[in-house]
C-alpha cells in the first residue's frame, strides 16, 4: 500500500439534524428518561437492587461526570416504590436498665400514634390521679384503713399506760415524744424535794422501775413507727389498687387502637406494664405537696420517661426509603445525641437520641461515596462491623466540643436491612481491595459505568431525550434538532471517535447550560446549533491560556519549529499537554545523529531521567525493528542518539516512536525529510504503524502552529491509518483541507510514511539486498561503512596491543 490522503468528509463526523426525527426536544418529553449508552450498567444495577439477599450490595464504578449518583438515585427511587414501607423505629425508656433505651419497630406511620397516645395518657393521668384519690369510695377505704391502724396504736398505748400506772407512773404523749411522771401512793407527782427524802432502797427500786418503763416506751415507739410504716405501705397499696384499673384501662385502649402485630404488641405490653408500675409507685408526685419545687422537678423527670422518641417516622412515606448521604461523618451515619444549643442544661436520656442514615434507610437503600468513608477512620471501622453483623445500636461517638461530656447512653441493637450503593472510582476500589479484601465480599454486584458507548440511532435518540429532560427539569429553553446534532458531534469529539459517543453526562449538561444562556441572551425561543458551537468555543477559550502561550513561543521563534523545506535527521513530531480539563497538541522537533560505534541506539531523554517507561519501551521496539531490517549485517556497528528538542517537562508515551525512527533513518541515509509534514504514530517490531491517542489535539495543535507561521499548501500530518475513525477535527482544519491548504495523510507501514517524507522508495529486499537507491539501501550502505570503520579501528587497536606485548 501507499500513503493515502484523506478527504474533508473523512475528517469529521457530521450529524444530520433531519435524521433525528424531531424539530426540538419539547417533542421528546413523553419518552422515559434513558440510561443512554449504559445498558450494561443499568441491567446490573436493576438486578442488584432487586435482590433482597442480605449483604448483596452494589459497587458503582465510573468517572465523576458520568452522573453515577443521579442515575443510581433515579433507579433506587424506582425500585423503592415497588417495596413496602418499612416500620417506624421508636425508642422507649428502659425502666429496668438505666442508660439503655428500648428499641421497638412498629408498623409504618404508627410511631407517631404511639407517641401521641402515650402523650395523651400522660396528660390524662395528671388530672385523673388526684381526682380519683378524692372520690368517696377511696376516702371511705382510706378511713377504714387508717382506723384499723389507729386502733392498733391505741391498744399498744393503753398497754403502756396500764403498765405505767401499775408501777406508779403517768405517761403522756407530747408532739411525738413520750413523757412520764412518778406518782406517790396518793397519786400525786413526786417532786425533786420529795425524791430526796426517799431511802436508798426506795431510790434503787425507783431507778429500776424507770428503766423498765423506758424499755416499754421504746417498745411502744418502735411498734408505733412500724405501724405507721405499715399503714403508709398499706395506704400506698390502696392508692395503687384504686388507681391501677383506670390507668391500665387507658393503656389498654391505646394498645387496642394501635393494633400492633402480636410480637410488637407483646413488647409494647411489657413496656406499658413497667410504665404503669412506675407511675403507680411515684403517684405522689402527681399531687401537690409541701416541697413544691422539688416535686415539680421530679415529676418532669417522671413524665419524660413516659414519652416516646420516634427516631424513624414513615407516616408520609410511599415505598422504601432512599437515602443519599453526602456527609457521612459518624453522627450523621450512625446517630447522634441532640443537646441544647448551649451544650448544657438538658438531661441526657433516650429522648436525645437521633437516628442516622443507616437506621433511616432500613428496609431501603443508602448511597455512600467510598472516598468519604476512607477519610474517616472511626466511620470506616464501625461500618465494617455493621456489615459483618448486620446489627446496629445508637451509640454516638461523642462530641467534638470538649465542653460537653461524653454521654453513656445507647439503644438496643437492631437488625438493619439496607441495600448499600457504594460510589467509587476504579482506582480507589482497586486500592481498597489490596488494603481490605474482606470489604469487597460485601459488594457482590459490580456496576461499571462506561465512559463511552457505540453510536447508534437508538443511542442518538436516548441522548436527545436526556437533553429534553435536562431542559425540562431546569426550566431551560428547548433545543432544536440542529442544536442536539451539534451536541452529539461534541460527544463524538469528547471521546475522539466517529463510531462512539461520550457517556459523560456532566459535560453534556454543562454544554447545554451554556448554550441555553447564549440563546437566552439573544432573546431566542429555542437553542440553535450556533449557540452550541459558540458555547463549545467559549469553553475552549476559557481553558487554552497555556496553549496560547505555547503557540506564541512558536510564532516568536523562541520554540524552534520549521514547517517548510527539507532537513536531514530532523522531523516534526506531535505531543500532547494535558491540564486535566484541557488537552492540546504541541509540535516538537525530533532530531537524530548516527555514527560508527558499538553502543547502539541512545535515548537521551532516558539517560537524563526525563522519559517514562512507555516511551523507553517504544525506543527499544524501534531499535529492535531497525536491527531486524539489517539482520544480515548484524551486529550493527552504530552509535545513534535521538532527542526531543526543547522538551523540559519529560516525555512519556510511544506515539512519537515513528518520528524518532524517521529522524534516525534520515540520519543514516542522508536523505532530507519534508518539514511541513508532522508525524505521529507508534511502531511495532514488524514496522506496522499503531494508533495513538489524542489524535485530534495533535493535528489541531500543529495546524495552529502552521497558521501562525504561514500555510503554504504543503503542510499536513502523517498519522496511522488505524486512527481514521478517531478523527473529529475542528471545522477550521476541515475547511483548510478542503481548500488544499493542509493535508492529512495516513499509512499502515513506516515505509510508506518514509517515502512520503523523502520522495524516495522505502526499499524492498531482493537477492542483492535492498533495491538500489531506496531508503533502506542507503541506510545499509551507511551501516556497512560504519562496520568497516569499526573493523579497521579494532584491527589497529589489536596490532597496537600486540606491539606493546612484544
Tab-separated table of C-alpha atoms in Angstrom, residues 182 190-200 202-203 206:
chain	number	residue	atom	x	y	z
A	182	UNK	CA	-43.566	9.316	139.087
A	190	UNK	CA	-43.210	13.085	143.204
A	191	UNK	CA	-41.252	16.320	143.157
A	192	UNK	CA	-37.494	16.599	143.422
A	193	UNK	CA	-37.683	17.562	147.106
A	194	UNK	CA	-39.813	14.523	147.834
A	195	UNK	CA	-37.442	12.302	145.929
A	196	UNK	CA	-34.565	13.417	148.194
A	197	UNK	CA	-36.454	12.068	151.216
A	198	UNK	CA	-36.557	8.569	149.772
A	199	UNK	CA	-34.294	5.929	151.250
A	200	UNK	CA	-31.507	4.320	149.270
A	202	UNK	CA	-36.517	3.151	147.595
A	203	UNK	CA	-34.286	5.074	145.136
A	206	UNK	CA	-37.395	3.628	141.620
